[in-house]
Amino acid sequence: MEKFFNTAGPIISDDHYYIPSLERLDWEEIRHLIARKRYFLLHAPRQTGKTSALLEMMETLNQGDTYHAIYANIEGAQAARNNIESGIDTVCSVVAHSAETYLNEKRLVQWLFEGSGRQIDVADRLNKLLSYWAKISDKPVVLFLDEVDALVGDTLISLLRQIRSGYAQRPQMFPQSIVLCGVRDIKDYRIHQGNGDIITGGSAFNI
């Protein structure tokens, strides 16, 4: 099959014409941020290659000897809106299965579905899952979360606050670096609470 230009999803190098993502981004700056244990945002309009870039960054990190990295698309949690139980449960499931898919790391799925994971209050479940991953890993871990701005309301607030609450424990007890990706800059995103009030600015992720 001849190669073609693709705008309908992540690039497949054998099928699509493309410019390697790490040639289009300031990869050295991103690697520097990861090495400095920073949590940061990547945002750009749709069909600009964000997902392909995240996947390529993950693969590049995993090919080295320094980090274990996974990519997780959490758009599926959008339907939960203000239902934190459903939304955070979806996020945790996606992260755990992504570790199995990209790293053949099955212990996160076992912890979440067969162990104590779902007995933990949902307001702390993602935090404990990420902490567990960091503790059992023989390398610092890096998490690429895609479509974060698809989340709304209390689910988004809970996700950001659980990430923030583990920040001081990195990298031994929490991910070395977390990269949030979406169309909008979450620091400027207006978060609607369940009662209709608006939280403005980036206080939930002011790291």
PDB file of C-alpha atoms in Angstrom:
ATOM      1  CA  MET A   1       0.000   0.000   0.000  1.00  0.00           C
ATOM      2  CA  GLU A   2       1.268   3.447  -0.888  1.00  0.00           C
ATOM      3  CA  LYS A   3       1.826   5.969   1.885  1.00  0.00           C
ATOM      4  CA  PHE A   4      -0.613   8.851   2.252  1.00  0.00           C
ATOM      5  CA  PHE A   5      -1.080  12.020   4.284  1.00  0.00           C
ATOM      6  CA  ASN A   6      -3.062  11.412   7.471  1.00  0.00           C
ATOM      7  CA  THR A   7      -5.170  13.822   9.555  1.00  0.00           C
ATOM      8  CA  ALA A   8      -7.504  11.276  11.158  1.00  0.00           C
ATOM      9  CA  GLY A   9      -5.449  10.094  14.108  1.00  0.00           C
ATOM     10  CA  PRO A  10      -1.935   9.192  15.257  1.00  0.00           C
ATOM     11  CA  ILE A  11       0.730   8.730  12.614  1.00  0.00           C
ATOM     12  CA  ILE A  12       1.674   5.188  11.597  1.00  0.00           C
ATOM     13  CA  SER A  13       5.138   5.476  10.103  1.00  0.00           C
ATOM     14  CA  ASP A  14       4.683   2.556   7.691  1.00  0.00           C
ATOM     15  CA  ASP A  15       1.447   4.012   6.295  1.00  0.00           C
ATOM     16  CA  HIS A  16       1.750   7.800   6.434  1.00  0.00           C
ATOM     17  CA  TYR A  17       3.958  10.590   5.196  1.00  0.00           C
ATOM     18  CA  TYR A  18       5.182  12.558   8.177  1.00  0.00           C
ATOM     19  CA  ILE A  19       7.869  14.724   9.687  1.00  0.00           C
ATOM     20  CA  PRO A  20       9.170  13.106  12.896  1.00  0.00           C
ATOM     21  CA  SER A  21       7.535  14.835  15.847  1.00  0.00           C
ATOM     22  CA  LEU A  22      10.793  15.339  17.697  1.00  0.00           C
ATOM     23  CA  GLU A  23      12.052  17.411  14.774  1.00  0.00           C
ATOM     24  CA  ARG A  24       9.019  19.708  15.013  1.00  0.00           C
ATOM     25  CA  LEU A  25       9.158  20.172  18.785  1.00  0.00           C
ATOM     26  CA  ASP A  26      11.883  21.492  21.045  1.00  0.00           C
ATOM     27  CA  TRP A  27      12.640  17.996  22.254  1.00  0.00           C
ATOM     28  CA  GLU A  28      15.746  19.073  24.149  1.00  0.00           C
ATOM     29  CA  GLU A  29      13.696  21.561  26.167  1.00  0.00           C
ATOM     30  CA  ILE A  30      11.053  18.928  26.898  1.00  0.00           C
ATOM     31  CA  ARG A  31      13.704  16.424  27.984  1.00  0.00           C
ATOM     32  CA  HIS A  32      15.202  19.114  30.179  1.00  0.00           C
ATOM     33  CA  LEU A  33      11.831  19.720  31.855  1.00  0.00           C
ATOM     34  CA  ILE A  34      11.382  15.976  32.434  1.00  0.00           C
ATOM     35  CA  ALA A  35      14.897  15.673  33.877  1.00  0.00           C
ATOM     36  CA  ARG A  36      14.122  18.579  36.239  1.00  0.00           C
ATOM     37  CA  LYS A  37      11.025  16.698  37.484  1.00  0.00           C
ATOM     38  CA  ARG A  38       8.632  19.278  36.095  1.00  0.00           C
ATOM     39  CA  TYR A  39       4.892  18.864  35.522  1.00  0.00           C
ATOM     40  CA  PHE A  40       3.830  20.848  32.483  1.00  0.00           C
ATOM     41  CA  LEU A  41       1.291  21.395  29.700  1.00  0.00           C
ATOM     42  CA  LEU A  42       1.373  20.856  25.948  1.00  0.00           C
ATOM     43  CA  HIS A  43      -1.548  22.336  24.033  1.00  0.00           C
ATOM     44  CA  ALA A  44      -2.224  22.980  20.361  1.00  0.00           C
ATOM     45  CA  PRO A  45      -5.166  22.941  17.911  1.00  0.00           C
ATOM     46  CA  ARG A  46      -6.593  19.653  16.691  1.00  0.00           C
ATOM     47  CA  GLN A  47      -4.897  17.723  13.884  1.00  0.00           C
ATOM     48  CA  THR A  48      -1.503  19.273  14.587  1.00  0.00           C
ATOM     49  CA  GLY A  49       0.108  16.008  15.655  1.00  0.00           C
ATOM     50  CA  LYS A  50      -0.167  16.194  19.450  1.00  0.00           C
ATOM     51  CA  THR A  51      -0.977  12.521  19.988  1.00  0.00           C
ATOM     52  CA  SER A  52       1.684  11.379  17.544  1.00  0.00           C
ATOM     53  CA  ALA A  53       4.194  13.582  19.346  1.00  0.00           C
ATOM     54  CA  LEU A  54       3.294  12.161  22.761  1.00  0.00           C
ATOM     55  CA  LEU A  55       3.597   8.598  21.474  1.00  0.00           C
ATOM     56  CA  GLU A  56       6.959   9.358  19.892  1.00  0.00           C
ATOM     57  CA  MET A  57       8.220  10.968  23.104  1.00  0.00           C
ATOM     58  CA  MET A  58       7.064   7.951  25.106  1.00  0.00           C
ATOM     59  CA  GLU A  59       8.804   5.536  22.743  1.00  0.00           C
ATOM     60  CA  THR A  60      12.000   7.586  22.807  1.00  0.00           C
ATOM     61  CA  LEU A  61      12.086   7.630  26.603  1.00  0.00           C
ATOM     62  CA  ASN A  62      11.365   3.905  26.824  1.00  0.00           C
ATOM     63  CA  GLN A  63      14.189   3.128  24.418  1.00  0.00           C
ATOM     64  CA  GLY A  64      16.622   4.729  26.850  1.00  0.00           C
ATOM     65  CA  ASP A  65      17.798   3.502  30.233  1.00  0.00           C
ATOM     66  CA  THR A  66      16.519   6.349  32.403  1.00  0.00           C
ATOM     67  CA  TYR A  67      12.705   6.252  32.529  1.00  0.00           C
ATOM     68  CA  HIS A  68       9.589   4.132  32.166  1.00  0.00           C
ATOM     69  CA  ALA A  69       6.941   6.161  30.294  1.00  0.00           C
ATOM     70  CA  ILE A  70       3.335   5.573  29.288  1.00  0.00           C
ATOM     71  CA  TYR A  71       0.761   7.411  27.173  1.00  0.00           C
ATOM     72  CA  ALA A  72      -2.875   7.470  28.317  1.00  0.00           C
ATOM     73  CA  ASN A  73      -5.815   9.019  26.466  1.00  0.00           C
ATOM     74  CA  ILE A  74      -8.447   9.867  29.082  1.00  0.00           C
ATOM     75  CA  GLU A  75     -11.091  11.353  26.781  1.00  0.00           C
ATOM     76  CA  GLY A  76     -13.442   8.541  27.794  1.00  0.00           C
ATOM     77  CA  ALA A  77     -13.864  10.158  31.200  1.00  0.00           C
ATOM     78  CA  GLN A  78     -15.563  13.177  29.608  1.00  0.00           C
ATOM     79  CA  ALA A  79     -19.002  11.580  29.817  1.00  0.00           C
ATOM     80  CA  ALA A  80     -18.721  11.407  33.609  1.00  0.00           C
ATOM     81  CA  ARG A  81     -18.727  15.209  33.883  1.00  0.00           C
ATOM     82  CA  ASN A  82     -19.309  15.913  37.608  1.00  0.00           C
ATOM     83  CA  ASN A  83     -19.536  12.241  38.570  1.00  0.00           C
ATOM     84  CA  ILE A  84     -16.125  11.851  40.210  1.00  0.00           C
ATOM     85  CA  GLU A  85     -16.614   8.151  40.955  1.00  0.00           C
ATOM     86  CA  SER A  86     -17.172   7.334  37.303  1.00  0.00           C
ATOM     87  CA  GLY A  87     -14.664   9.825  35.904  1.00  0.00           C
ATOM     88  CA  ILE A  88     -11.685   9.030  38.123  1.00  0.00           C
ATOM     89  CA  ASP A  89     -12.426   5.299  37.871  1.00  0.00           C
ATOM     90  CA  THR A  90     -12.167   5.635  34.076  1.00  0.00           C
ATOM     91  CA  VAL A  91      -8.903   7.583  34.318  1.00  0.00           C
ATOM     92  CA  CYS A  92      -7.384   4.995  36.664  1.00  0.00           C
ATOM     93  CA  SER A  93      -8.460   2.147  34.387  1.00  0.00           C
ATOM     94  CA  VAL A  94      -6.937   3.804  31.319  1.00  0.00           C
ATOM     95  CA  VAL A  95      -3.641   4.512  33.097  1.00  0.00           C
ATOM     96  CA  ALA A  96      -3.396   0.960  34.457  1.00  0.00           C
ATOM     97  CA  HIS A  97      -4.133  -0.641  31.099  1.00  0.00           C
ATOM     98  CA  SER A  98      -1.715   1.726  29.351  1.00  0.00           C
ATOM     99  CA  ALA A  99       1.067   0.508  31.642  1.00  0.00           C
ATOM    100  CA  GLU A 100       0.216  -3.030  30.590  1.00  0.00           C
ATOM    101  CA  THR A 101       0.056  -2.105  26.895  1.00  0.00           C
ATOM    102  CA  TYR A 102       3.245  -0.071  26.601  1.00  0.00           C
ATOM    103  CA  LEU A 103       5.447  -1.543  29.351  1.00  0.00           C
ATOM    104  CA  ASN A 104       3.964  -5.010  29.853  1.00  0.00           C
ATOM    105  CA  GLU A 105       3.482  -3.879  33.458  1.00  0.00           C
ATOM    106  CA  LYS A 106       0.515  -5.880  34.728  1.00  0.00           C
ATOM    107  CA  ARG A 107       0.725  -4.983  38.408  1.00  0.00           C
ATOM    108  CA  LEU A 108      -1.232  -1.742  38.079  1.00  0.00           C
ATOM    109  CA  VAL A 109      -4.222  -3.582  36.607  1.00  0.00           C
ATOM    110  CA  GLN A 110      -3.933  -6.217  39.334  1.00  0.00           C
ATOM    111  CA  TRP A 111      -3.724  -3.547  42.057  1.00  0.00           C
ATOM    112  CA  LEU A 112      -6.737  -1.701  40.690  1.00  0.00           C
ATOM    113  CA  PHE A 113      -9.071  -4.582  39.840  1.00  0.00           C
ATOM    114  CA  GLU A 114      -7.896  -7.487  41.978  1.00  0.00           C
ATOM    115  CA  GLY A 115      -6.226  -5.761  44.925  1.00  0.00           C
ATOM    116  CA  SER A 116      -7.059  -2.824  47.137  1.00  0.00           C
ATOM    117  CA  GLY A 117      -7.353  -0.140  44.459  1.00  0.00           C
ATOM    118  CA  ARG A 118     -11.119   0.173  44.272  1.00  0.00           C
ATOM    119  CA  GLN A 119     -11.448   0.119  48.041  1.00  0.00           C
ATOM    120  CA  ILE A 120      -9.646   3.481  48.167  1.00  0.00           C
ATOM    121  CA  ASP A 121     -11.858   6.558  48.158  1.00  0.00           C
ATOM    122  CA  VAL A 122     -12.165   7.942  44.643  1.00  0.00           C
ATOM    123  CA  ALA A 123     -10.862  11.321  45.803  1.00  0.00           C
ATOM    124  CA  ASP A 124      -7.498   9.644  46.442  1.00  0.00           C
ATOM    125  CA  ARG A 125      -7.541   6.640  44.089  1.00  0.00           C
ATOM    126  CA  LEU A 126      -5.586   8.133  41.179  1.00  0.00           C
ATOM    127  CA  ASN A 127      -2.996   9.532  43.572  1.00  0.00           C
ATOM    128  CA  LYS A 128      -2.501   6.115  45.165  1.00  0.00           C
ATOM    129  CA  LEU A 129      -2.344   4.365  41.778  1.00  0.00           C
ATOM    130  CA  LEU A 130       0.410   6.692  40.547  1.00  0.00           C
ATOM    131  CA  SER A 131       2.226   6.364  43.855  1.00  0.00           C
ATOM    132  CA  TYR A 132       2.072   2.567  43.608  1.00  0.00           C
ATOM    133  CA  TRP A 133       3.451   2.668  40.061  1.00  0.00           C
ATOM    134  CA  ALA A 134       6.363   4.874  41.091  1.00  0.00           C
ATOM    135  CA  LYS A 135       7.199   2.648  44.090  1.00  0.00           C
ATOM    136  CA  ILE A 136       7.266  -0.651  42.175  1.00  0.00           C
ATOM    137  CA  SER A 137       9.174   0.716  39.172  1.00  0.00           C
ATOM    138  CA  ASP A 138      12.926   0.201  38.907  1.00  0.00           C
ATOM    139  CA  LYS A 139      13.176   3.544  37.082  1.00  0.00           C
ATOM    140  CA  PRO A 140      11.519   6.953  37.527  1.00  0.00           C
ATOM    141  CA  VAL A 141       8.187   7.020  35.703  1.00  0.00           C
ATOM    142  CA  VAL A 142       6.813   9.585  33.250  1.00  0.00           C
ATOM    143  CA  LEU A 143       3.114   9.936  32.425  1.00  0.00           C
ATOM    144  CA  PHE A 144       1.744  11.531  29.244  1.00  0.00           C
ATOM    145  CA  LEU A 145      -1.968  12.292  29.740  1.00  0.00           C
ATOM    146  CA  ASP A 146      -3.805  13.172  26.529  1.00  0.00           C
ATOM    147  CA  GLU A 147      -7.188  14.896  26.052  1.00  0.00           C
ATOM    148  CA  VAL A 148      -7.150  16.222  29.610  1.00  0.00           C
ATOM    149  CA  ASP A 149      -9.195  19.270  28.677  1.00  0.00           C
ATOM    150  CA  ALA A 150     -12.003  16.972  27.510  1.00  0.00           C
ATOM    151  CA  LEU A 151     -12.783  16.473  31.198  1.00  0.00           C
ATOM    152  CA  VAL A 152     -15.171  18.919  32.825  1.00  0.00           C
ATOM    153  CA  GLY A 153     -16.380  19.912  36.250  1.00  0.00           C
ATOM    154  CA  ASP A 154     -15.605  17.975  39.396  1.00  0.00           C
ATOM    155  CA  THR A 155     -13.828  15.150  37.551  1.00  0.00           C
ATOM    156  CA  LEU A 156     -11.235  17.559  36.154  1.00  0.00           C
ATOM    157  CA  ILE A 157     -10.841  19.294  39.509  1.00  0.00           C
ATOM    158  CA  SER A 158     -10.280  15.968  41.272  1.00  0.00           C
ATOM    159  CA  LEU A 159      -7.738  14.795  38.698  1.00  0.00           C
ATOM    160  CA  LEU A 160      -5.704  17.988  38.956  1.00  0.00           C
ATOM    161  CA  ARG A 161      -5.781  18.048  42.730  1.00  0.00           C
ATOM    162  CA  GLN A 162      -4.760  14.398  43.049  1.00  0.00           C
ATOM    163  CA  ILE A 163      -1.814  15.056  40.757  1.00  0.00           C
ATOM    164  CA  ARG A 164      -0.887  18.145  42.703  1.00  0.00           C
ATOM    165  CA  SER A 165      -1.067  16.354  46.042  1.00  0.00           C
ATOM    166  CA  GLY A 166       1.583  13.846  44.981  1.00  0.00           C
ATOM    167  CA  TYR A 167       3.963  16.355  43.421  1.00  0.00           C
ATOM    168  CA  ALA A 168       6.228  16.731  46.448  1.00  0.00           C
ATOM    169  CA  GLN A 169       6.837  12.950  46.604  1.00  0.00           C
ATOM    170  CA  ARG A 170       8.335  12.633  43.123  1.00  0.00           C
ATOM    171  CA  PRO A 171      10.228  10.703  41.805  1.00  0.00           C
ATOM    172  CA  GLN A 172      10.519   7.877  44.365  1.00  0.00           C
ATOM    173  CA  MET A 173       6.851   7.936  45.405  1.00  0.00           C
ATOM    174  CA  PHE A 174       5.161   9.675  42.465  1.00  0.00           C
ATOM    175  CA  PRO A 175       5.864  10.178  38.739  1.00  0.00           C
ATOM    176  CA  GLN A 176       9.064  12.033  37.903  1.00  0.00           C
ATOM    177  CA  SER A 177       7.153  14.103  35.370  1.00  0.00           C
ATOM    178  CA  ILE A 178       3.561  14.380  34.178  1.00  0.00           C
ATOM    179  CA  VAL A 179       2.725  16.006  30.852  1.00  0.00           C
ATOM    180  CA  LEU A 180      -0.869  17.130  30.309  1.00  0.00           C
ATOM    181  CA  CYS A 181      -1.969  17.556  26.707  1.00  0.00           C
ATOM    182  CA  GLY A 182      -5.062  19.014  25.087  1.00  0.00           C
ATOM    183  CA  VAL A 183      -6.450  21.689  22.812  1.00  0.00           C
ATOM    184  CA  ARG A 184      -6.727  24.334  25.514  1.00  0.00           C
ATOM    185  CA  ASP A 185      -4.270  25.606  28.096  1.00  0.00           C
ATOM    186  CA  ILE A 186      -5.654  24.198  31.332  1.00  0.00           C
ATOM    187  CA  LYS A 187      -4.106  27.052  33.301  1.00  0.00           C
ATOM    188  CA  ASP A 188      -6.625  29.346  31.610  1.00  0.00           C
ATOM    189  CA  TYR A 189      -9.477  26.838  31.602  1.00  0.00           C
ATOM    190  CA  ARG A 190     -12.697  27.825  33.371  1.00  0.00           C
ATOM    191  CA  ILE A 191     -13.697  24.881  35.542  1.00  0.00           C
ATOM    192  CA  HIS A 192     -17.392  24.621  36.393  1.00  0.00           C
ATOM    193  CA  GLN A 193     -18.224  23.074  39.739  1.00  0.00           C
ATOM    194  CA  GLY A 194     -21.344  21.045  40.288  1.00  0.00           C
ATOM    195  CA  ASN A 195     -23.226  24.037  41.687  1.00  0.00           C
ATOM    196  CA  GLY A 196     -22.444  26.143  38.614  1.00  0.00           C
ATOM    197  CA  ASP A 197     -19.732  28.254  40.238  1.00  0.00           C
ATOM    198  CA  ILE A 198     -16.592  28.820  38.210  1.00  0.00           C
ATOM    199  CA  ILE A 199     -13.012  28.295  39.324  1.00  0.00           C
ATOM    200  CA  THR A 200     -10.821  30.484  37.158  1.00  0.00           C
ATOM    201  CA  GLY A 201      -7.099  30.309  36.541  1.00  0.00           C
ATOM    202  CA  GLY A 202      -4.690  27.518  37.374  1.00  0.00           C
ATOM    203  CA  SER A 203      -4.910  27.199  41.145  1.00  0.00           C
ATOM    204  CA  ALA A 204      -5.669  23.488  40.895  1.00  0.00           C
ATOM    205  CA  PHE A 205      -2.467  22.881  38.929  1.00  0.00           C
ATOM    206  CA  ASN A 206      -0.285  25.791  39.894  1.00  0.00           C
ATOM    207  CA  ILE A 207       2.971  23.836  39.996  1.00  0.00           C
TER     208      ILE A 207
END
